[in-house]
PDB file of C-alpha atoms in Angstrom:
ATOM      1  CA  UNK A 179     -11.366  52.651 -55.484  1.00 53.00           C
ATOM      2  CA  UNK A 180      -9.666  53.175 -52.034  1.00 48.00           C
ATOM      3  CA  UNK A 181     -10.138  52.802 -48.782  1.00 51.00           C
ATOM      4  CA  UNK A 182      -8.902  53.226 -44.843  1.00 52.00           C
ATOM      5  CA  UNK A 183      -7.098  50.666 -43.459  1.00 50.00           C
ATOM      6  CA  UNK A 184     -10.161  49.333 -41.355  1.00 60.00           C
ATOM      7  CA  UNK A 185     -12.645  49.089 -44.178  1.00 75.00           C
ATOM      8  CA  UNK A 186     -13.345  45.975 -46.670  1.00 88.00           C
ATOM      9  CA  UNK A 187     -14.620  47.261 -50.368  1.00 93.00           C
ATOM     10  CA  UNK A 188     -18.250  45.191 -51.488  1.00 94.00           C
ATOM     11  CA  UNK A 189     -20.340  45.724 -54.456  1.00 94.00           C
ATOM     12  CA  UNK A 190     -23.622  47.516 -53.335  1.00 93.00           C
ATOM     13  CA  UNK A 191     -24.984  47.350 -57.266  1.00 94.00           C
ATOM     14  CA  UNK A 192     -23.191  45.206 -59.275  1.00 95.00           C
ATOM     15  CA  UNK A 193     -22.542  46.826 -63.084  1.00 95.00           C
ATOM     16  CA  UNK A 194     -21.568  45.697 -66.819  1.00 96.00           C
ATOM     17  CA  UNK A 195     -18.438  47.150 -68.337  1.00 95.00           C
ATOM     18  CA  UNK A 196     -17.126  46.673 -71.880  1.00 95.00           C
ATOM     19  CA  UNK A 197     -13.570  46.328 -73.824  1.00 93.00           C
ATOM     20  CA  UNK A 198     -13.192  45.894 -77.646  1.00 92.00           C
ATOM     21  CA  UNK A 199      -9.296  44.004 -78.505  1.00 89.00           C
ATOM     22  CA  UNK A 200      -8.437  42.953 -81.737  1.00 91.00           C
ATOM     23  CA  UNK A 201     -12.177  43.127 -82.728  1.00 89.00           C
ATOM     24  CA  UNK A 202     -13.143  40.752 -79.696  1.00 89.00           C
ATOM     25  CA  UNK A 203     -15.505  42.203 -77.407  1.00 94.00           C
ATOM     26  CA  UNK A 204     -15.324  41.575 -73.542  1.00 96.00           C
ATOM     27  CA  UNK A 205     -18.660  42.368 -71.689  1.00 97.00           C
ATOM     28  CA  UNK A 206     -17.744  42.133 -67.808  1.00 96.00           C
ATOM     29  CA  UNK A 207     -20.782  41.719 -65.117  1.00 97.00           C
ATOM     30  CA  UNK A 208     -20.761  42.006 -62.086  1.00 97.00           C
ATOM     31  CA  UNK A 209     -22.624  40.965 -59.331  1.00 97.00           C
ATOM     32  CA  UNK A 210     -22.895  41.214 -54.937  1.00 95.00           C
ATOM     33  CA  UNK A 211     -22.962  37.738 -54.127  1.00 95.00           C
ATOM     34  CA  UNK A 212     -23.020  36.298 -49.923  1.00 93.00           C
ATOM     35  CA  UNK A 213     -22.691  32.541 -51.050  1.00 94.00           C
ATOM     36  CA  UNK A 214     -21.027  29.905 -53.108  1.00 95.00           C
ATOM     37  CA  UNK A 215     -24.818  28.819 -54.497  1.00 96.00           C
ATOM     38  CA  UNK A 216     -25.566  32.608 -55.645  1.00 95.00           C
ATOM     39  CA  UNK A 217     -22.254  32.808 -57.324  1.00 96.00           C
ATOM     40  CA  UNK A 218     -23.086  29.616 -59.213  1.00 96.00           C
ATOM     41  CA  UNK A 219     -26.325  30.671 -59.988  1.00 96.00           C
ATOM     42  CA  UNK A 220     -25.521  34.080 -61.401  1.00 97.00           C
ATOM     43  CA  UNK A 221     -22.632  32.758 -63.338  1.00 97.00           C
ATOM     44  CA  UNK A 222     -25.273  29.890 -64.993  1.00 96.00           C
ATOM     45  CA  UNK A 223     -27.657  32.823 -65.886  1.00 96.00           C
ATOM     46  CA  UNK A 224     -25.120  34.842 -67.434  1.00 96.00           C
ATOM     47  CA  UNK A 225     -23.905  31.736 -69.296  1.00 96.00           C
ATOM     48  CA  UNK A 226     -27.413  31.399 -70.606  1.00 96.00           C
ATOM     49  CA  UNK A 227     -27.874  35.205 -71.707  1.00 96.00           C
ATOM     50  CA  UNK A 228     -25.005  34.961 -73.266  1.00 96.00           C
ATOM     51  CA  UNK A 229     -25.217  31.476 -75.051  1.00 95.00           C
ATOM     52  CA  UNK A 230     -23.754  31.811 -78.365  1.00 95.00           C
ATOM     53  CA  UNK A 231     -20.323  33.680 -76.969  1.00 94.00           C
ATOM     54  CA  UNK A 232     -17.244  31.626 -77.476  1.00 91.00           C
ATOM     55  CA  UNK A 233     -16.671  32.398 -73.917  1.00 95.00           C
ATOM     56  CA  UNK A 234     -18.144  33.237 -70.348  1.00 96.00           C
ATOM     57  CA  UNK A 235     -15.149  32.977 -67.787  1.00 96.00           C
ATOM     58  CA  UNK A 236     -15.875  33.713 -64.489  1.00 96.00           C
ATOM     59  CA  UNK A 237     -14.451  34.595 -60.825  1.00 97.00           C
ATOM     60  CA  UNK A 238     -15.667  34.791 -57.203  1.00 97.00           C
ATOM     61  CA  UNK A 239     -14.837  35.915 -53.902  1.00 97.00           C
ATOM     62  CA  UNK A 240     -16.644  35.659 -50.604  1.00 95.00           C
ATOM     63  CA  UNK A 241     -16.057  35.899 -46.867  1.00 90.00           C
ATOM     64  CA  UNK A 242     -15.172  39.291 -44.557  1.00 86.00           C
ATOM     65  CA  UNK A 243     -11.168  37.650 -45.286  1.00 88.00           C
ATOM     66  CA  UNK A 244     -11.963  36.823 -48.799  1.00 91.00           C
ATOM     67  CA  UNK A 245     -11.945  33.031 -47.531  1.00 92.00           C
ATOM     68  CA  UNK A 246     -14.054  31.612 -50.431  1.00 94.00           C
ATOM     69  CA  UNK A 247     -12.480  31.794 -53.852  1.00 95.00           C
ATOM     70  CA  UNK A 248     -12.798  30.280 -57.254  1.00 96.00           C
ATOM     71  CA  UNK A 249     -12.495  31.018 -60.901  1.00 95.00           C
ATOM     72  CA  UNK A 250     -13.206  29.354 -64.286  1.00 94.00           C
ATOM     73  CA  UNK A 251     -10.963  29.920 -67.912  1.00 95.00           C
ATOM     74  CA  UNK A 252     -14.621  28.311 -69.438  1.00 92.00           C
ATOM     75  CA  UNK A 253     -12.494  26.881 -72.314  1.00 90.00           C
ATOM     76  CA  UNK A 254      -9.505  29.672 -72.776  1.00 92.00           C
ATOM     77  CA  UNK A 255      -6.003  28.788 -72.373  1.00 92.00           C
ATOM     78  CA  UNK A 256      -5.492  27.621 -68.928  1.00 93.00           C
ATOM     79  CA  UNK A 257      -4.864  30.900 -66.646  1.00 92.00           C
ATOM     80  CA  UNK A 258      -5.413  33.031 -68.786  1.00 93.00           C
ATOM     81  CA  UNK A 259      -9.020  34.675 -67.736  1.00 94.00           C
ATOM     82  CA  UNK A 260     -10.542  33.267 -64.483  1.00 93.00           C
ATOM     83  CA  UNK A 261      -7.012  33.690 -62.453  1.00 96.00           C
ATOM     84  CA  UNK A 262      -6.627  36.992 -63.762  1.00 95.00           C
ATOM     85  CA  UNK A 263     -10.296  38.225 -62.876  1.00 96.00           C
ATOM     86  CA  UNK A 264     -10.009  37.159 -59.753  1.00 97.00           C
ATOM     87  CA  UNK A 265      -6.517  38.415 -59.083  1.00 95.00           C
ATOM     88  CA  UNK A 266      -7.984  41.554 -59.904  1.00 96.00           C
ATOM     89  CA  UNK A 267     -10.871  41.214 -57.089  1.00 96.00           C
ATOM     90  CA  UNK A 268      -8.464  40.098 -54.524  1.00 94.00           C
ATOM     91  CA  UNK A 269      -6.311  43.243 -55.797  1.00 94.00           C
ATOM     92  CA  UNK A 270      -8.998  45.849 -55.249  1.00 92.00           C
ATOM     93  CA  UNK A 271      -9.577  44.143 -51.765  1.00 92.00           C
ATOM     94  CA  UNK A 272     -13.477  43.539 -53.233  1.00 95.00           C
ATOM     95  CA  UNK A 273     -15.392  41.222 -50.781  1.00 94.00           C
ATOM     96  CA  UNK A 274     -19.074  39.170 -51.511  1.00 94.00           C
ATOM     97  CA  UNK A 275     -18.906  39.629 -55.370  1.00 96.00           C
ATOM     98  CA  UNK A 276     -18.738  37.828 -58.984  1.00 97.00           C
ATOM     99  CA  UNK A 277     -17.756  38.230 -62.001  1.00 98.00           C
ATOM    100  CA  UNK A 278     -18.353  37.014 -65.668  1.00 97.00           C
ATOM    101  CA  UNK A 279     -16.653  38.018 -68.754  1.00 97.00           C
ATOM    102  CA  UNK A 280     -18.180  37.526 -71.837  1.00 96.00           C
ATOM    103  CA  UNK A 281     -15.988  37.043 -74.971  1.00 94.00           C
ATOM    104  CA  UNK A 282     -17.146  37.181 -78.342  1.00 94.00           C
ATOM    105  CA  UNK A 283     -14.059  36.321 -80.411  1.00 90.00           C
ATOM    106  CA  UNK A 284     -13.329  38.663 -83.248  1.00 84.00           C
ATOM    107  CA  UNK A 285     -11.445  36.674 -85.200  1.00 80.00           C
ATOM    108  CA  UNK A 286      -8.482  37.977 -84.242  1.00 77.00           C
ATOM    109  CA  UNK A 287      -5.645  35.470 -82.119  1.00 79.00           C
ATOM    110  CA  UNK A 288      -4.427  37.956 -78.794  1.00 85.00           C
ATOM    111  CA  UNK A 289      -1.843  35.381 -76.919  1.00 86.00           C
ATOM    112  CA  UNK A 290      -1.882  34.871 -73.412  1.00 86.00           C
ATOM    113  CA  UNK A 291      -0.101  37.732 -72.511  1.00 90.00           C
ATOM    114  CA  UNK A 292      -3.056  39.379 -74.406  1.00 92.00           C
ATOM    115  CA  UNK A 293      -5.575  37.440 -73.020  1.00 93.00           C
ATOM    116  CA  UNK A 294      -5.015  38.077 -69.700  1.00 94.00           C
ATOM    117  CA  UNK A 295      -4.473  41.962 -70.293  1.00 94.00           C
ATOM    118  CA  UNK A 296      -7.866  42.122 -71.587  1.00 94.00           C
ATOM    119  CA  UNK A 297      -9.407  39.904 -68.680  1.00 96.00           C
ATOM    120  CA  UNK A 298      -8.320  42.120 -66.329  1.00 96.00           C
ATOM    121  CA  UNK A 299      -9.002  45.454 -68.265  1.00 96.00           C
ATOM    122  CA  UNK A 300     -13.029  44.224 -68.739  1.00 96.00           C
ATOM    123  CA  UNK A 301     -12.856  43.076 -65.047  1.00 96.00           C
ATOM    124  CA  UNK A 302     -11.777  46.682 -64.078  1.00 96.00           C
ATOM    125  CA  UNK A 303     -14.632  47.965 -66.379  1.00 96.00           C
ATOM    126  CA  UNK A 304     -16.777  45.840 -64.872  1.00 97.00           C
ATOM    127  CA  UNK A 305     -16.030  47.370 -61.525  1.00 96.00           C
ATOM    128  CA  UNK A 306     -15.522  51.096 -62.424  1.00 95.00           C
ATOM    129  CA  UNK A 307     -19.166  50.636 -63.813  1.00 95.00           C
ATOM    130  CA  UNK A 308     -20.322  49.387 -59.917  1.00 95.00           C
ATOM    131  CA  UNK A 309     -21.780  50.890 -57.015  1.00 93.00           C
ATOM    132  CA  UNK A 310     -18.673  50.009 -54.803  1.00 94.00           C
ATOM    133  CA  UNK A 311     -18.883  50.352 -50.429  1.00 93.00           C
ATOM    134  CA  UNK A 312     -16.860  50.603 -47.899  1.00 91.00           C
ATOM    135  CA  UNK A 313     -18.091  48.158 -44.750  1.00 90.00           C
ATOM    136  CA  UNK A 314     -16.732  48.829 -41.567  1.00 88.00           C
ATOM    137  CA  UNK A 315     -17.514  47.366 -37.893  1.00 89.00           C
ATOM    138  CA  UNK A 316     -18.536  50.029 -35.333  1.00 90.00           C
ATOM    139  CA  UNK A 317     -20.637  50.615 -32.499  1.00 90.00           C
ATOM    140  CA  UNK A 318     -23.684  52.957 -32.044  1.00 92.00           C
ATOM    141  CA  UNK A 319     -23.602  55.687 -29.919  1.00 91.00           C
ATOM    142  CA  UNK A 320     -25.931  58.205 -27.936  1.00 94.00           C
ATOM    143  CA  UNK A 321     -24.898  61.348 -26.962  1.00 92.00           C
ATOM    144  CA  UNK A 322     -26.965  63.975 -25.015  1.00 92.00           C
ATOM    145  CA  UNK A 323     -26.486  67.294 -24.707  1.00 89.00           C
ATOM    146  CA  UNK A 324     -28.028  70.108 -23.950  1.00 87.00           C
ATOM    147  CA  UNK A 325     -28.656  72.915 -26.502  1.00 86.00           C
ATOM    148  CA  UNK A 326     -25.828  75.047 -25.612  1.00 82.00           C
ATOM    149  CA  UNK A 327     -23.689  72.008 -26.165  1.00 82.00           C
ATOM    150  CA  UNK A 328     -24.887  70.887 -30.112  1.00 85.00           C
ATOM    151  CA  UNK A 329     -23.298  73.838 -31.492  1.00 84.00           C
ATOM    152  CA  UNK A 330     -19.545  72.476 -30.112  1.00 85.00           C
ATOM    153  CA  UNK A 331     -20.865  68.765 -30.835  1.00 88.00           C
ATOM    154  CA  UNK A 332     -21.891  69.411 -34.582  1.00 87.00           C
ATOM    155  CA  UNK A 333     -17.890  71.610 -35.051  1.00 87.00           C
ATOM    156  CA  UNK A 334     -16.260  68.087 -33.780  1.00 87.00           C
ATOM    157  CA  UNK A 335     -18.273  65.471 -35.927  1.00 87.00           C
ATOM    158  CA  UNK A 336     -17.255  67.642 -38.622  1.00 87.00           C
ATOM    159  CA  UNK A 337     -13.529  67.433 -37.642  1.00 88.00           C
ATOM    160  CA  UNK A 338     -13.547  63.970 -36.470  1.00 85.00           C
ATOM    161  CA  UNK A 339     -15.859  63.144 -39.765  1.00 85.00           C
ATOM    162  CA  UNK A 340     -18.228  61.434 -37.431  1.00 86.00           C
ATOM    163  CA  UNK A 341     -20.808  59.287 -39.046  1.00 87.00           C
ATOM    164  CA  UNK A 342     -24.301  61.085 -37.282  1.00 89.00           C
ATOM    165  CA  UNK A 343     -27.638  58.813 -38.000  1.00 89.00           C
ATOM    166  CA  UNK A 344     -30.054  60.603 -36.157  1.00 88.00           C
ATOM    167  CA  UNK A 345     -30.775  63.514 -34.374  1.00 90.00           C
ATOM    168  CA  UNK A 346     -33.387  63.967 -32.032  1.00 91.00           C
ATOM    169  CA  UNK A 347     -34.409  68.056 -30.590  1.00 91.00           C
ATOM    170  CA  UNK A 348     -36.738  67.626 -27.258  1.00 89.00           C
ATOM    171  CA  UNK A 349     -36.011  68.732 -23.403  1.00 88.00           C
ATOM    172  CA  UNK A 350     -32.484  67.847 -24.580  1.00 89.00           C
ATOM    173  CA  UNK A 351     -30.733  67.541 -27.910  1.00 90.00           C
ATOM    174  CA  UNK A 352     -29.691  62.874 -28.216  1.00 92.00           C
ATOM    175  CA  UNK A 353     -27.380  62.236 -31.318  1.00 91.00           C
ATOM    176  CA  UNK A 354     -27.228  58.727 -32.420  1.00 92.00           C
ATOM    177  CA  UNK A 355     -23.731  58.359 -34.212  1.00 90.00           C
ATOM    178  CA  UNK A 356     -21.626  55.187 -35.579  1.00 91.00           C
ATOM    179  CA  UNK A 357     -17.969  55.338 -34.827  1.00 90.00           C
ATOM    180  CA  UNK A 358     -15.464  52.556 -36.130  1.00 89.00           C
ATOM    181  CA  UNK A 359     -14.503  49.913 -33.742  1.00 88.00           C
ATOM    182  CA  UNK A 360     -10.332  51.214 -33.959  1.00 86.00           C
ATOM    183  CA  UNK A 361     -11.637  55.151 -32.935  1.00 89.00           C
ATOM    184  CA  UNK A 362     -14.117  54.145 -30.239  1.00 89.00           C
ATOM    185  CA  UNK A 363     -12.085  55.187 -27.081  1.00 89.00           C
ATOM    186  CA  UNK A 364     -10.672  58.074 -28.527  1.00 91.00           C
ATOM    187  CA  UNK A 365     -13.750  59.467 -29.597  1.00 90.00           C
ATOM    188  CA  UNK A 366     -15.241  58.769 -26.381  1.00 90.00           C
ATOM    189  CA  UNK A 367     -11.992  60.877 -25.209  1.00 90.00           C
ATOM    190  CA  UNK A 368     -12.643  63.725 -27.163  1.00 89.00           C
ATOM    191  CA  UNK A 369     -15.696  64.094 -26.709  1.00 89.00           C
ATOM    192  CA  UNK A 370     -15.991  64.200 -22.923  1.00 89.00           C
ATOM    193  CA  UNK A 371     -12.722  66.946 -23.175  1.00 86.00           C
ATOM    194  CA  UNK A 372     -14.665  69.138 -25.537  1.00 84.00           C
ATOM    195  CA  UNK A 373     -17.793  69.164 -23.589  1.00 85.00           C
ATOM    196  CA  UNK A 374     -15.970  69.281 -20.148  1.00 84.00           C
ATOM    197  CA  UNK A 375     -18.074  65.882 -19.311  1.00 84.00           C
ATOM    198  CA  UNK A 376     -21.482  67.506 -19.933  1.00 85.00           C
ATOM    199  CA  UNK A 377     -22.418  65.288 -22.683  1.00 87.00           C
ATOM    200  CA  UNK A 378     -23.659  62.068 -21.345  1.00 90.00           C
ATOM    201  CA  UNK A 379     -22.494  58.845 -23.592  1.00 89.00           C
ATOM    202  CA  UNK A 380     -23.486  55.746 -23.879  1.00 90.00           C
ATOM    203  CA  UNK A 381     -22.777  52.978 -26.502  1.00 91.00           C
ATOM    204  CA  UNK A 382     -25.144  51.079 -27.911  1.00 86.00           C
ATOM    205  CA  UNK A 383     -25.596  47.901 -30.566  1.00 86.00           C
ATOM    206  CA  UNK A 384     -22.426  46.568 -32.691  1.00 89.00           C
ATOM    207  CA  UNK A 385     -22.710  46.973 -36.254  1.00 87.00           C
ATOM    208  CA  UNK A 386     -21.022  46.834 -39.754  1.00 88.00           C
ATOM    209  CA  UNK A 387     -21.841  50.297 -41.371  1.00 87.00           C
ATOM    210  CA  UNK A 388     -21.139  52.459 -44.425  1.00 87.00           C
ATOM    211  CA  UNK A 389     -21.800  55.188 -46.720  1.00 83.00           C
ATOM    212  CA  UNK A 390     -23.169  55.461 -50.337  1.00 83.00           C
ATOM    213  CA  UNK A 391     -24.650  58.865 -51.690  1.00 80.00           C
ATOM    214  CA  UNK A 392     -24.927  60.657 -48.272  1.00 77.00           C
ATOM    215  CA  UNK A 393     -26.943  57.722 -46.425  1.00 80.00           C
ATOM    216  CA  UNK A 394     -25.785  55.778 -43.628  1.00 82.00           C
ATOM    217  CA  UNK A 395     -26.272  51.860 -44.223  1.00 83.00           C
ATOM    218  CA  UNK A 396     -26.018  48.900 -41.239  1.00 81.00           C
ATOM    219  CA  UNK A 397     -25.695  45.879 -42.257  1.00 80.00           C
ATOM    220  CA  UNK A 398     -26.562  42.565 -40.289  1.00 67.00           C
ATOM    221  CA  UNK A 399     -23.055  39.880 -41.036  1.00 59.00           C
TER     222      UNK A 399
END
């Protein structure tokens, strides 16, 4: 998982992820979560499908600065699985997302230094196995051109790797595109060089944006 220095990683579809140590096995789910209550909730229902585990330790984070944070060792040694879950979270910069980590004990004594090695390894699972995004803020906006002009447009989105929502063809040619909030005046810059001030601008809503599988998401925060 990486990202640019403007963007905050979420979960988009949270996953399950699996580690086998010392014949214990340690199933890790994850799950988007935008509140303390849905983090509680979703760590109670794991709890539940997974009743006769020895374990279910869990982590949280929550908030655009990862404000919200908590974590639960559900009756290991003490900091030995929820700190080191969530350390992992706060690691990977992952915002609005929980974690559980089932343990069924295999009979088999690990230590803490092994306990928390294999907290964090399921943890990682559990992400690797996720549908993670990349949110950043932006801005919409319209450009219109005529067609003589797209041709040069289309070359500099390319370059620029400009984020293009829509494109409407009528009398004129109007692109709808999302640029991120740090690139919005030199975008604006280029754009009016390149097209020698023939394509008219004009910014439109605020928004937090990203990309998963070729699709453009907005998100309301």
């Amino acid at each position: 998982m990486s990202k640019n220095s403007d963007g905050r990683l979420y979960v988009y579809r949270g996953g399950q992820g699996e580690i086998i140590e010392k014949k214990s096995r340690f199933i890790a789910t994850v799950k988007p979560v935008k509140s303390e209550e849905e983090a509680v909730s979703f760590i109670n229902e794991t709890k539940k499908k997974y009743w006769d585990a020895r374990h279910n330790c869990s982590a949280f984070v929550i908030g655009k600065r990862q404000e919200l944070t908590r974590c639960s060792d559900d009756g290991e040694p003490a900091g030995t699985a929820g700190r080191p879950m969530l350390d992992v979270l706060l690691k990977e910069d992952i915002h609005d997302a929980a974690v559980v980590v089932t343990r069924y004990f295999g009979g088999v004594l690990l230590g803490t230094g092994g306990l928390v090695r294999a907290y964090q390894q399921a943890t990682k699972q559990g992400l690797l196995a996720s549908d993670i995004i990349e949110k950043q803020d932006g801005s919409i906006l319209l450009i219109r051109t005529d067609y003589t002009g797209i041709g040069k447009l289309q070359y500099l989105f390319a370059r620029e790797k400009i984020t293009v929502i829509d494109t409407e063809y009528a009398a004129d040619v109007l692109v709808k595109a999302v640029i991120p909030e740090a690139d919005r005046e030199r975008i604006e810059k280029i754009i009016t060089e390149q097209t020698n001030g023939t394509a008219k601008q004009e910014w439109g809503d605020e928004v937090t944006f990203a990309e998963h599988d070729g699709e453009v998401l907005l998100f309301e925060e």
